[in-house]
PDB file of C-alpha atoms (C1' of nucleotides) in Angstrom:
ATOM      1  CA  UNK Y   1     -18.292   2.750  -0.755  1.00  0.00           C
ATOM      2  CA  UNK Y   2     -19.412   4.809  -3.694  1.00  0.00           C
ATOM      3  CA  UNK Y   3     -17.806   5.738  -6.936  1.00  0.00           C
ATOM      4  CA  UNK Y   4     -15.880   8.650  -5.432  1.00  0.00           C
ATOM      5  CA  UNK Y   5     -14.299   6.293  -2.887  1.00  0.00           C
ATOM      6  CA  UNK Y   6     -13.306   3.956  -5.669  1.00  0.00           C
ATOM      7  CA  UNK Y   7     -11.707   6.771  -7.658  1.00  0.00           C
ATOM      8  CA  UNK Y   8      -9.740   7.911  -4.633  1.00  0.00           C
ATOM      9  CA  UNK Y   9      -8.568   4.367  -3.888  1.00  0.00           C
ATOM     10  CA  UNK Y  10      -7.512   3.820  -7.440  1.00  0.00           C
ATOM     11  CA  UNK Y  11      -5.328   6.941  -7.313  1.00  0.00           C
ATOM     12  CA  UNK Y  12      -3.837   5.946  -3.964  1.00  0.00           C
ATOM     13  CA  UNK Y  13      -3.075   2.459  -5.179  1.00  0.00           C
ATOM     14  CA  UNK Y  14      -0.955   3.870  -7.999  1.00  0.00           C
ATOM     15  CA  UNK Y  15       0.685   6.456  -5.754  1.00  0.00           C
ATOM     16  CA  UNK Y  16      -0.187   6.734  -2.106  1.00  0.00           C
ATOM     17  CA  UNK Y  17       1.769   9.986  -1.868  1.00  0.00           C
ATOM     18  CA  UNK Y  18      -0.504  11.895  -4.184  1.00  0.00           C
ATOM     19  CA  UNK Y  19      -1.454  15.071  -2.265  1.00  0.00           C
ATOM     20  CA  UNK Y  20      -5.084  15.391  -1.187  1.00  0.00           C
ATOM     21  CA  UNK Y  21      -5.315  18.619  -3.155  1.00  0.00           C
ATOM     22  CA  UNK Y  22      -4.292  16.874  -6.355  1.00  0.00           C
ATOM     23  CA  UNK Y  23      -6.645  13.952  -5.751  1.00  0.00           C
ATOM     24  CA  UNK Y  24      -9.392  16.490  -5.110  1.00  0.00           C
ATOM     25  CA  UNK Y  25      -8.707  18.209  -8.420  1.00  0.00           C
ATOM     26  CA  UNK Y  26      -8.645  14.976 -10.338  1.00  0.00           C
ATOM     27  CA  UNK Y  27     -11.894  13.627  -8.918  1.00  0.00           C
ATOM     28  CA  UNK Y  28     -13.594  17.024  -8.823  1.00  0.00           C
ATOM     29  CA  UNK Y  29     -14.080  17.690  -5.133  1.00  0.00           C
ATOM     30  CA  UNK Y  30     -12.394  19.534  -2.265  1.00  0.00           C
ATOM     31  CA  UNK Y  31      -9.292  18.607  -0.331  1.00  0.00           C
ATOM     32  CA  UNK Y  32     -11.342  18.212   2.853  1.00  0.00           C
ATOM     33  CA  UNK Y  33     -13.665  15.697   1.291  1.00  0.00           C
ATOM     34  CA  UNK Y  34     -10.781  13.578   0.095  1.00  0.00           C
ATOM     35  CA  UNK Y  35      -9.230  13.700   3.541  1.00  0.00           C
ATOM     36  CA  UNK Y  36     -12.464  12.817   5.300  1.00  0.00           C
ATOM     37  CA  UNK Y  37     -13.026   9.918   2.981  1.00  0.00           C
ATOM     38  CA  UNK Y  38      -9.489   8.571   3.276  1.00  0.00           C
ATOM     39  CA  UNK Y  39      -9.864   8.777   7.057  1.00  0.00           C
ATOM     40  CA  UNK Y  40     -13.163   6.960   6.895  1.00  0.00           C
ATOM     41  CA  UNK Y  41     -11.831   4.276   4.554  1.00  0.00           C
ATOM     42  CA  UNK Y  42      -8.923   3.750   6.921  1.00  0.00           C
ATOM     43  CA  UNK Y  43     -11.162   3.504   9.982  1.00  0.00           C
ATOM     44  CA  UNK Y  44     -13.463   1.074   8.224  1.00  0.00           C
ATOM     45  CA  UNK Y  45     -10.492  -1.093   7.363  1.00  0.00           C
ATOM     46  CA  UNK Y  46     -11.041  -0.793   3.632  1.00  0.00           C
ATOM     47  CA  UNK Y  47      -7.616   0.800   3.504  1.00  0.00           C
ATOM     48  CA  UNK Y  48      -5.606  -1.701   5.512  1.00  0.00           C
ATOM     49  CA  UNK Y  49      -2.273   0.007   5.337  1.00  0.00           C
ATOM     50  CA  UNK Y  50      -0.190   2.703   3.668  1.00  0.00           C
ATOM     51  CA  UNK Y  51       2.868   0.840   2.556  1.00  0.00           C
ATOM     52  CA  UNK Y  52       5.634   0.442   0.016  1.00  0.00           C
ATOM     53  CA  UNK Y  53       6.023  -2.411  -2.400  1.00  0.00           C
ATOM     54  CA  UNK Y  54       9.648  -3.368  -2.533  1.00  0.00           C
ATOM     55  CA  UNK Y  55      12.057  -5.461  -4.414  1.00  0.00           C
ATOM     56  CA  UNK Y  56      14.608  -5.628  -1.635  1.00  0.00           C
ATOM     57  CA  UNK Y  57      16.222  -8.692  -3.004  1.00  0.00           C
ATOM     58  CA  UNK Y  58      16.265 -10.479  -6.257  1.00  0.00           C
ATOM     59  CA  UNK Y  59      13.839 -13.216  -5.441  1.00  0.00           C
ATOM     60  CA  UNK Y  60      10.210 -13.230  -4.581  1.00  0.00           C
ATOM     61  CA  UNK Y  61       8.410 -16.489  -4.067  1.00  0.00           C
ATOM     62  CA  UNK Y  62       5.130 -18.092  -3.081  1.00  0.00           C
ATOM     63  CA  UNK Y  63       5.590 -20.778  -0.483  1.00  0.00           C
ATOM     64  CA  UNK Y  64       2.567 -23.009  -0.106  1.00  0.00           C
ATOM     65  CA  UNK Y  65       2.501 -24.569   3.317  1.00  0.00           C
ATOM     66  CA  UNK Y  66       0.279 -27.476   4.210  1.00  0.00           C
ATOM     67  CA  UNK Y  67      -0.436 -27.923   7.876  1.00  0.00           C
ATOM     68  CA  UNK Y  68      -1.735 -30.837   9.872  1.00  0.00           C
ATOM     69  CA  UNK Y  69      -5.400 -31.147  10.486  1.00  0.00           C
ATOM     70  CA  UNK Y  70      -6.466 -30.052  13.962  1.00  0.00           C
ATOM     71  CA  UNK Y  71      -3.856 -27.333  13.903  1.00  0.00           C
ATOM     72  CA  UNK Y  72      -4.740 -23.767  14.751  1.00  0.00           C
ATOM     73  CA  UNK Y  73      -3.961 -22.318  11.345  1.00  0.00           C
ATOM     74  CA  UNK Y  74      -4.444 -18.747  12.499  1.00  0.00           C
ATOM     75  CA  UNK Y  75      -1.846 -19.117  15.200  1.00  0.00           C
ATOM     76  CA  UNK Y  76       0.653 -20.531  12.725  1.00  0.00           C
ATOM     77  CA  UNK Y  77      -0.108 -17.708  10.267  1.00  0.00           C
ATOM     78  CA  UNK Y  78       0.502 -15.141  12.922  1.00  0.00           C
ATOM     79  CA  UNK Y  79       3.921 -16.530  13.691  1.00  0.00           C
ATOM     80  CA  UNK Y  80       4.877 -16.703  10.032  1.00  0.00           C
ATOM     81  CA  UNK Y  81       3.812 -13.080   9.490  1.00  0.00           C
ATOM     82  CA  UNK Y  82       6.414 -12.033  12.034  1.00  0.00           C
ATOM     83  CA  UNK Y  83       9.266 -13.478  10.045  1.00  0.00           C
ATOM     84  CA  UNK Y  84      11.511 -11.039   8.267  1.00  0.00           C
ATOM     85  CA  UNK Y  85      11.142 -11.189   4.481  1.00  0.00           C
ATOM     86  CA  UNK Y  86       7.477 -12.229   4.633  1.00  0.00           C
ATOM     87  CA  UNK Y  87       5.163  -9.844   2.786  1.00  0.00           C
ATOM     88  CA  UNK Y  88       1.851 -11.690   3.094  1.00  0.00           C
ATOM     89  CA  UNK Y  89       0.470 -14.721   4.834  1.00  0.00           C
ATOM     90  CA  UNK Y  90      -2.755 -16.053   3.405  1.00  0.00           C
ATOM     91  CA  UNK Y  91      -4.994 -18.781   4.666  1.00  0.00           C
ATOM     92  CA  UNK Y  92      -6.497 -20.214   1.528  1.00  0.00           C
ATOM     93  CA  UNK Y  93      -9.070 -22.720   0.457  1.00  0.00           C
ATOM     94  CA  UNK Y  94      -7.898 -25.749  -1.511  1.00  0.00           C
ATOM     95  CA  UNK Y  95      -5.189 -28.297  -0.877  1.00  0.00           C
ATOM     96  CA  UNK Y  96      -2.559 -26.318   0.902  1.00  0.00           C
ATOM     97  CA  UNK Y  97      -3.617 -24.262   3.800  1.00  0.00           C
ATOM     98  CA  UNK Y  98      -1.272 -21.315   3.985  1.00  0.00           C
ATOM     99  CA  UNK Y  99       0.493 -19.327   1.300  1.00  0.00           C
ATOM    100  CA  UNK Y 100       3.480 -17.168   2.157  1.00  0.00           C
ATOM    101  CA  UNK Y 101       4.602 -14.420  -0.168  1.00  0.00           C
ATOM    102  CA  UNK Y 102       8.230 -13.618   0.498  1.00  0.00           C
ATOM    103  CA  UNK Y 103      10.879 -11.215  -0.765  1.00  0.00           C
ATOM    104  CA  UNK Y 104      14.438 -12.405  -0.251  1.00  0.00           C
ATOM    105  CA  UNK Y 105      17.931 -11.294  -1.159  1.00  0.00           C
ATOM    106  CA  UNK Y 106      18.674 -14.545  -2.970  1.00  0.00           C
ATOM    107  CA  UNK Y 107      17.479 -18.100  -3.504  1.00  0.00           C
ATOM    108  CA  UNK Y 108      19.466 -19.244  -0.538  1.00  0.00           C
ATOM    109  CA  UNK Y 109      17.446 -16.959   1.694  1.00  0.00           C
ATOM    110  CA  UNK Y 110      14.253 -18.394   0.207  1.00  0.00           C
ATOM    111  CA  UNK Y 111      15.572 -21.800   1.014  1.00  0.00           C
ATOM    112  CA  UNK Y 112      16.268 -20.728   4.568  1.00  0.00           C
ATOM    113  CA  UNK Y 113      12.643 -19.728   4.982  1.00  0.00           C
ATOM    114  CA  UNK Y 114      11.413 -23.008   3.547  1.00  0.00           C
ATOM    115  CA  UNK Y 115      13.635 -24.907   5.919  1.00  0.00           C
ATOM    116  CA  UNK Y 116      12.404 -22.888   8.849  1.00  0.00           C
ATOM    117  CA  UNK Y 117       8.805 -23.539   7.842  1.00  0.00           C
ATOM    118  CA  UNK Y 118       9.421 -27.262   7.505  1.00  0.00           C
ATOM    119  CA  UNK Y 119      10.923 -27.328  10.952  1.00  0.00           C
ATOM    120  CA  UNK Y 120       7.625 -26.311  12.512  1.00  0.00           C
ATOM    121  CA  UNK Y 121       5.760 -29.246  13.996  1.00  0.00           C
ATOM    122  CA  UNK Y 122       2.466 -28.134  12.550  1.00  0.00           C
ATOM    123  CA  UNK Y 123       3.803 -28.133   8.999  1.00  0.00           C
ATOM    124  CA  UNK Y 124       3.356 -31.215   6.842  1.00  0.00           C
ATOM    125  CA  UNK Y 125       5.072 -29.955   3.722  1.00  0.00           C
ATOM    126  CA  UNK Y 126       5.760 -27.050   1.406  1.00  0.00           C
ATOM    127  CA  UNK Y 127       5.688 -26.275  -2.279  1.00  0.00           C
ATOM    128  CA  UNK Y 128       7.550 -23.269  -3.579  1.00  0.00           C
ATOM    129  CA  UNK Y 129       7.139 -21.283  -6.739  1.00  0.00           C
ATOM    130  CA  UNK Y 130       9.472 -18.505  -7.664  1.00  0.00           C
ATOM    131  CA  UNK Y 131       7.840 -15.315  -8.812  1.00  0.00           C
ATOM    132  CA  UNK Y 132       9.671 -14.648 -12.050  1.00  0.00           C
ATOM    133  CA  UNK Y 133       7.874 -11.414 -12.829  1.00  0.00           C
ATOM    134  CA  UNK Y 134       5.479  -9.173 -10.949  1.00  0.00           C
ATOM    135  CA  UNK Y 135       3.059  -6.599 -12.266  1.00  0.00           C
ATOM    136  CA  UNK Y 136       1.040  -4.350 -10.004  1.00  0.00           C
ATOM    137  CA  UNK Y 137      -2.621  -3.885 -10.832  1.00  0.00           C
TER     138      UNK Y 137
ATOM    139  CA  UNK Z   1      21.580  -1.609   0.579  1.00  0.00           C
ATOM    140  CA  UNK Z   2      22.900  -1.559   4.098  1.00  0.00           C
ATOM    141  CA  UNK Z   3      21.309  -2.079   7.451  1.00  0.00           C
ATOM    142  CA  UNK Z   4      20.061   1.499   7.684  1.00  0.00           C
ATOM    143  CA  UNK Z   5      18.217   1.078   4.393  1.00  0.00           C
ATOM    144  CA  UNK Z   6      16.636  -2.081   5.691  1.00  0.00           C
ATOM    145  CA  UNK Z   7      15.499  -0.375   8.876  1.00  0.00           C
ATOM    146  CA  UNK Z   8      13.948   2.473   6.909  1.00  0.00           C
ATOM    147  CA  UNK Z   9      12.169   0.063   4.570  1.00  0.00           C
ATOM    148  CA  UNK Z  10      10.827  -1.951   7.430  1.00  0.00           C
ATOM    149  CA  UNK Z  11       9.285   1.183   8.949  1.00  0.00           C
ATOM    150  CA  UNK Z  12       7.820   2.271   5.619  1.00  0.00           C
ATOM    151  CA  UNK Z  13       6.358  -1.153   5.024  1.00  0.00           C
ATOM    152  CA  UNK Z  14       4.395  -0.902   8.270  1.00  0.00           C
ATOM    153  CA  UNK Z  15       3.375   2.694   7.646  1.00  0.00           C
ATOM    154  CA  UNK Z  16       4.490   4.529   4.543  1.00  0.00           C
ATOM    155  CA  UNK Z  17       3.190   7.799   5.993  1.00  0.00           C
ATOM    156  CA  UNK Z  18       5.659   7.866   8.846  1.00  0.00           C
ATOM    157  CA  UNK Z  19       7.313  11.304   8.669  1.00  0.00           C
ATOM    158  CA  UNK Z  20      10.992  11.380   7.776  1.00  0.00           C
ATOM    159  CA  UNK Z  21      11.692  13.133  11.059  1.00  0.00           C
ATOM    160  CA  UNK Z  22      10.161  10.260  13.024  1.00  0.00           C
ATOM    161  CA  UNK Z  23      11.966   7.626  10.976  1.00  0.00           C
ATOM    162  CA  UNK Z  24      15.192   9.542  11.569  1.00  0.00           C
ATOM    163  CA  UNK Z  25      14.623   9.508  15.322  1.00  0.00           C
ATOM    164  CA  UNK Z  26      13.839   5.829  15.382  1.00  0.00           C
ATOM    165  CA  UNK Z  27      16.852   4.756  13.362  1.00  0.00           C
ATOM    166  CA  UNK Z  28      19.184   7.339  14.889  1.00  0.00           C
ATOM    167  CA  UNK Z  29      20.003   9.611  11.982  1.00  0.00           C
ATOM    168  CA  UNK Z  30      18.909  12.916  10.477  1.00  0.00           C
ATOM    169  CA  UNK Z  31      15.825  13.731   8.471  1.00  0.00           C
ATOM    170  CA  UNK Z  32      17.947  14.598   5.432  1.00  0.00           C
ATOM    171  CA  UNK Z  33      19.652  11.232   5.438  1.00  0.00           C
ATOM    172  CA  UNK Z  34      16.336   9.411   5.562  1.00  0.00           C
ATOM    173  CA  UNK Z  35      15.016  11.544   2.706  1.00  0.00           C
ATOM    174  CA  UNK Z  36      18.077  11.029   0.559  1.00  0.00           C
ATOM    175  CA  UNK Z  37      17.974   7.314   1.130  1.00  0.00           C
ATOM    176  CA  UNK Z  38      14.270   6.989   0.391  1.00  0.00           C
ATOM    177  CA  UNK Z  39      14.849   8.965  -2.802  1.00  0.00           C
ATOM    178  CA  UNK Z  40      17.726   6.712  -3.741  1.00  0.00           C
ATOM    179  CA  UNK Z  41      15.794   3.536  -2.957  1.00  0.00           C
ATOM    180  CA  UNK Z  42      12.960   4.798  -5.109  1.00  0.00           C
ATOM    181  CA  UNK Z  43      15.249   5.681  -8.014  1.00  0.00           C
ATOM    182  CA  UNK Z  44      16.973   2.311  -7.806  1.00  0.00           C
ATOM    183  CA  UNK Z  45      13.599   0.601  -7.975  1.00  0.00           C
ATOM    184  CA  UNK Z  46      14.000  -1.081  -4.614  1.00  0.00           C
ATOM    185  CA  UNK Z  47      10.927   0.841  -3.542  1.00  0.00           C
ATOM    186  CA  UNK Z  48       8.598   0.042  -6.416  1.00  0.00           C
ATOM    187  CA  UNK Z  49       5.620   2.014  -5.297  1.00  0.00           C
ATOM    188  CA  UNK Z  50       4.010   3.882  -2.427  1.00  0.00           C
ATOM    189  CA  UNK Z  51       0.613   2.311  -2.229  1.00  0.00           C
ATOM    190  CA  UNK Z  52      -2.303   1.219  -0.074  1.00  0.00           C
ATOM    191  CA  UNK Z  53      -3.352  -2.315   0.683  1.00  0.00           C
ATOM    192  CA  UNK Z  54      -7.089  -2.545   0.535  1.00  0.00           C
ATOM    193  CA  UNK Z  55      -9.966  -4.792   1.266  1.00  0.00           C
ATOM    194  CA  UNK Z  56     -12.416  -3.132  -1.057  1.00  0.00           C
ATOM    195  CA  UNK Z  57     -14.669  -6.127  -1.263  1.00  0.00           C
ATOM    196  CA  UNK Z  58     -15.302  -9.164   0.796  1.00  0.00           C
ATOM    197  CA  UNK Z  59     -13.387 -11.628  -1.280  1.00  0.00           C
ATOM    198  CA  UNK Z  60      -9.784 -11.906  -2.214  1.00  0.00           C
ATOM    199  CA  UNK Z  61      -8.587 -14.816  -4.267  1.00  0.00           C
ATOM    200  CA  UNK Z  62      -5.615 -16.327  -6.039  1.00  0.00           C
ATOM    201  CA  UNK Z  63      -6.431 -17.355  -9.561  1.00  0.00           C
ATOM    202  CA  UNK Z  64      -3.836 -19.655 -11.059  1.00  0.00           C
ATOM    203  CA  UNK Z  65      -3.885 -19.415 -14.805  1.00  0.00           C
ATOM    204  CA  UNK Z  66      -2.181 -21.932 -17.049  1.00  0.00           C
ATOM    205  CA  UNK Z  67      -1.395 -20.737 -20.538  1.00  0.00           C
ATOM    206  CA  UNK Z  68      -0.548 -22.568 -23.723  1.00  0.00           C
ATOM    207  CA  UNK Z  69       3.035 -23.198 -24.580  1.00  0.00           C
ATOM    208  CA  UNK Z  70       4.431 -20.819 -27.160  1.00  0.00           C
ATOM    209  CA  UNK Z  71       2.352 -18.029 -25.742  1.00  0.00           C
ATOM    210  CA  UNK Z  72       3.887 -14.686 -24.864  1.00  0.00           C
ATOM    211  CA  UNK Z  73       3.232 -14.880 -21.152  1.00  0.00           C
ATOM    212  CA  UNK Z  74       4.387 -11.330 -20.515  1.00  0.00           C
ATOM    213  CA  UNK Z  75       1.885  -9.921 -22.961  1.00  0.00           C
ATOM    214  CA  UNK Z  76      -0.929 -11.852 -21.319  1.00  0.00           C
ATOM    215  CA  UNK Z  77       0.214 -10.697 -17.877  1.00  0.00           C
ATOM    216  CA  UNK Z  78       0.197  -7.123 -18.982  1.00  0.00           C
ATOM    217  CA  UNK Z  79      -3.374  -7.349 -20.158  1.00  0.00           C
ATOM    218  CA  UNK Z  80      -4.504  -9.041 -16.955  1.00  0.00           C
ATOM    219  CA  UNK Z  81      -2.841  -6.351 -14.839  1.00  0.00           C
ATOM    220  CA  UNK Z  82      -5.085  -3.788 -16.481  1.00  0.00           C
ATOM    221  CA  UNK Z  83      -8.236  -5.454 -15.277  1.00  0.00           C
ATOM    222  CA  UNK Z  84     -10.096  -3.773 -12.473  1.00  0.00           C
ATOM    223  CA  UNK Z  85      -9.933  -5.747  -9.211  1.00  0.00           C
ATOM    224  CA  UNK Z  86      -6.514  -7.220  -9.989  1.00  0.00           C
ATOM    225  CA  UNK Z  87      -3.893  -6.420  -7.339  1.00  0.00           C
ATOM    226  CA  UNK Z  88      -0.958  -8.481  -8.626  1.00  0.00           C
ATOM    227  CA  UNK Z  89      -0.065 -10.535 -11.639  1.00  0.00           C
ATOM    228  CA  UNK Z  90       2.791 -12.946 -11.147  1.00  0.00           C
ATOM    229  CA  UNK Z  91       4.571 -15.105 -13.641  1.00  0.00           C
ATOM    230  CA  UNK Z  92       5.647 -18.089 -11.594  1.00  0.00           C
ATOM    231  CA  UNK Z  93       7.672 -21.217 -11.937  1.00  0.00           C
ATOM    232  CA  UNK Z  94       5.895 -24.543 -11.566  1.00  0.00           C
ATOM    233  CA  UNK Z  95       2.831 -25.978 -13.185  1.00  0.00           C
ATOM    234  CA  UNK Z  96       0.673 -22.978 -13.711  1.00  0.00           C
ATOM    235  CA  UNK Z  97       2.208 -20.008 -15.347  1.00  0.00           C
ATOM    236  CA  UNK Z  98       0.421 -16.962 -14.051  1.00  0.00           C
ATOM    237  CA  UNK Z  99      -1.076 -16.184 -10.672  1.00  0.00           C
ATOM    238  CA  UNK Z 100      -3.586 -13.382 -10.297  1.00  0.00           C
ATOM    239  CA  UNK Z 101      -4.307 -11.888  -6.908  1.00  0.00           C
ATOM    240  CA  UNK Z 102      -7.690 -10.230  -6.960  1.00  0.00           C
ATOM    241  CA  UNK Z 103      -9.907  -8.248  -4.604  1.00  0.00           C
ATOM    242  CA  UNK Z 104     -13.606  -8.396  -5.457  1.00  0.00           C
ATOM    243  CA  UNK Z 105     -16.865  -7.246  -3.970  1.00  0.00           C
ATOM    244  CA  UNK Z 106     -18.281 -10.760  -3.863  1.00  0.00           C
ATOM    245  CA  UNK Z 107     -17.763 -14.311  -5.103  1.00  0.00           C
ATOM    246  CA  UNK Z 108     -19.780 -13.564  -8.185  1.00  0.00           C
ATOM    247  CA  UNK Z 109     -17.290 -10.908  -9.175  1.00  0.00           C
ATOM    248  CA  UNK Z 110     -14.470 -13.409  -8.669  1.00  0.00           C
ATOM    249  CA  UNK Z 111     -16.358 -15.746 -10.913  1.00  0.00           C
ATOM    250  CA  UNK Z 112     -16.671 -13.035 -13.526  1.00  0.00           C
ATOM    251  CA  UNK Z 113     -12.906 -12.630 -13.582  1.00  0.00           C
ATOM    252  CA  UNK Z 114     -12.368 -16.354 -13.908  1.00  0.00           C
ATOM    253  CA  UNK Z 115     -14.780 -16.478 -16.804  1.00  0.00           C
ATOM    254  CA  UNK Z 116     -13.055 -13.583 -18.490  1.00  0.00           C
ATOM    255  CA  UNK Z 117      -9.682 -15.277 -18.055  1.00  0.00           C
ATOM    256  CA  UNK Z 118     -10.975 -18.534 -19.467  1.00  0.00           C
ATOM    257  CA  UNK Z 119     -12.314 -16.724 -22.496  1.00  0.00           C
ATOM    258  CA  UNK Z 120      -8.809 -15.725 -23.532  1.00  0.00           C
ATOM    259  CA  UNK Z 121      -7.439 -17.917 -26.303  1.00  0.00           C
ATOM    260  CA  UNK Z 122      -4.070 -18.211 -24.653  1.00  0.00           C
ATOM    261  CA  UNK Z 123      -5.552 -19.623 -21.444  1.00  0.00           C
ATOM    262  CA  UNK Z 124      -5.772 -23.375 -20.988  1.00  0.00           C
ATOM    263  CA  UNK Z 125      -7.362 -23.422 -17.562  1.00  0.00           C
ATOM    264  CA  UNK Z 126      -7.638 -21.866 -14.143  1.00  0.00           C
ATOM    265  CA  UNK Z 127      -7.596 -22.931 -10.522  1.00  0.00           C
ATOM    266  CA  UNK Z 128      -8.942 -20.617  -7.881  1.00  0.00           C
ATOM    267  CA  UNK Z 129      -8.319 -20.436  -4.196  1.00  0.00           C
ATOM    268  CA  UNK Z 130     -10.154 -18.062  -1.973  1.00  0.00           C
ATOM    269  CA  UNK Z 131      -8.024 -16.117   0.454  1.00  0.00           C
ATOM    270  CA  UNK Z 132      -9.840 -16.724   3.707  1.00  0.00           C
ATOM    271  CA  UNK Z 133      -7.535 -14.608   5.825  1.00  0.00           C
ATOM    272  CA  UNK Z 134      -4.692 -12.226   5.115  1.00  0.00           C
ATOM    273  CA  UNK Z 135      -1.903 -11.051   7.372  1.00  0.00           C
ATOM    274  CA  UNK Z 136       0.605  -8.438   6.351  1.00  0.00           C
ATOM    275  CA  UNK Z 137       4.257  -9.071   7.137  1.00  0.00           C
TER     276      UNK Z 137
ATOM    277  C1'  DT B   1      23.660  19.175   9.537  1.00  0.00           C
ATOM    278  C1'  DA B   2      21.122  23.092  10.090  1.00  0.00           C
ATOM    279  C1'  DT B   3      17.848  26.563   8.517  1.00  0.00           C
ATOM    280  C1'  DG B   4      14.153  28.946   6.040  1.00  0.00           C
ATOM    281  C1'  DA B   5      10.777  28.677   2.379  1.00  0.00           C
ATOM    282  C1'  DA B   6       7.249  26.043   0.183  1.00  0.00           C
ATOM    283  C1'  DA B   7       4.020  22.466   0.192  1.00  0.00           C
ATOM    284  C1'  DG B   8       0.897  19.702   2.409  1.00  0.00           C
ATOM    285  C1'  DA B   9      -2.152  18.201   6.176  1.00  0.00           C
ATOM    286  C1'  DC B  10      -5.000  19.224  10.084  1.00  0.00           C
ATOM    287  C1'  DT B  11      -8.375  21.885  13.076  1.00  0.00           C
ATOM    288  C1'  DA B  12     -12.413  23.906  13.625  1.00  0.00           C
ATOM    289  C1'  DA B  13     -16.129  26.655  12.372  1.00  0.00           C
ATOM    290  C1'  DC B  14     -19.482  27.024   8.929  1.00  0.00           C
ATOM    291  C1'  DT B  15     -22.962  25.597   5.156  1.00  0.00           C
ATOM    292  C1'  DA B  16     -25.991  22.616   2.763  1.00  0.00           C
ATOM    293  C1'  DA B  17     -28.541  18.571   2.093  1.00  0.00           C
TER     294       DA B  17
ATOM    295  C1'  DT L   1     -27.344  14.501  11.541  1.00  0.00           C
ATOM    296  C1'  DT L   2     -24.120  13.716   8.044  1.00  0.00           C
ATOM    297  C1'  DA L   3     -21.149  15.208   4.244  1.00  0.00           C
ATOM    298  C1'  DG L   4     -18.718  18.863   2.271  1.00  0.00           C
ATOM    299  C1'  DT L   5     -16.184  23.341   2.240  1.00  0.00           C
ATOM    300  C1'  DT L   6     -12.880  26.809   3.571  1.00  0.00           C
ATOM    301  C1'  DA L   7      -9.597  29.718   6.150  1.00  0.00           C
ATOM    302  C1'  DG L   8      -6.082  29.645   9.378  1.00  0.00           C
ATOM    303  C1'  DT L   9      -2.480  27.058  11.709  1.00  0.00           C
ATOM    304  C1'  DC L  10       0.802  23.578  12.240  1.00  0.00           C
ATOM    305  C1'  DT L  11       3.828  19.945  10.345  1.00  0.00           C
ATOM    306  C1'  DT L  12       6.660  17.993   6.960  1.00  0.00           C
ATOM    307  C1'  DT L  13       9.443  18.259   3.155  1.00  0.00           C
ATOM    308  C1'  DC L  14      12.811  20.229   0.324  1.00  0.00           C
ATOM    309  C1'  DA L  15      16.664  23.193  -1.259  1.00  0.00           C
ATOM    310  C1'  DT L  16      20.407  25.682   0.051  1.00  0.00           C
ATOM    311  C1'  DA L  17      24.372  26.670   2.412  1.00  0.00           C
TER     312       DA L  17
END
DNA sequence: TATGAAAGACTAACTAA
DNA sequence: TTAGTTAGTCTTTCATA
């Protein structure tokens, strides 16, 4: 991870469709170098995924899920990540154990997810915050 | 936004580099239709951005920032979004007003961000949670 | 929806450090 | 041995009908 990698990543974060040739021009190297480095960054897992950020619905929310002690948090996370409408599942330090970031068509759909989460045996409770505005870094 | 749109988005979310021809095959339509729809979704703002998710450092964290009443939260958010290492800035409902999602090389760098946030006049306080594990939906 | 032209990405052979 | 370059080829995208 050197400065060239960081420059490439910063361009890809803004627009992952930027052609290698254009990235190469902007950072002052060749197309092949950019490609090799993107490949390497992907293999190393520094680039996790090429994706799209969406606003499919009108409501995004953070759902904080607290789980019982002695529960396999990773297993629960994995199941939650499979749910439609879930963008991220984070295991976090602090009071609650899991944070879901979701993107739903409406508040009712958010509510559906919360209900589903609460129905899991491992889940003690949830706290939800609506994301009123999002800015990408 | 119909079911075909949703299928296309779900493929792009997993891998935004999937060729239109392959998407077309998988959803049972033509390349041109996929292209037109992706264009439309992008114009409508449903696709916000083609991007990469990264793990540039070892530490991701959620920094919850509470701001003073009577503060222009949007203006603060905008400034925070410009900081290096910041992936998302959310204005949220609930107790704290802004949530930063950051990706840093180490805990010290996280700490640097927290310090910087606390130095802003508008900021009353912060709470930080380390993201110990992330799964993409 | 089909087709050809243009743009972009990939392969592989080569060079330099 | 590793990183970078380049030319040629193949794939994808895009515009047009």
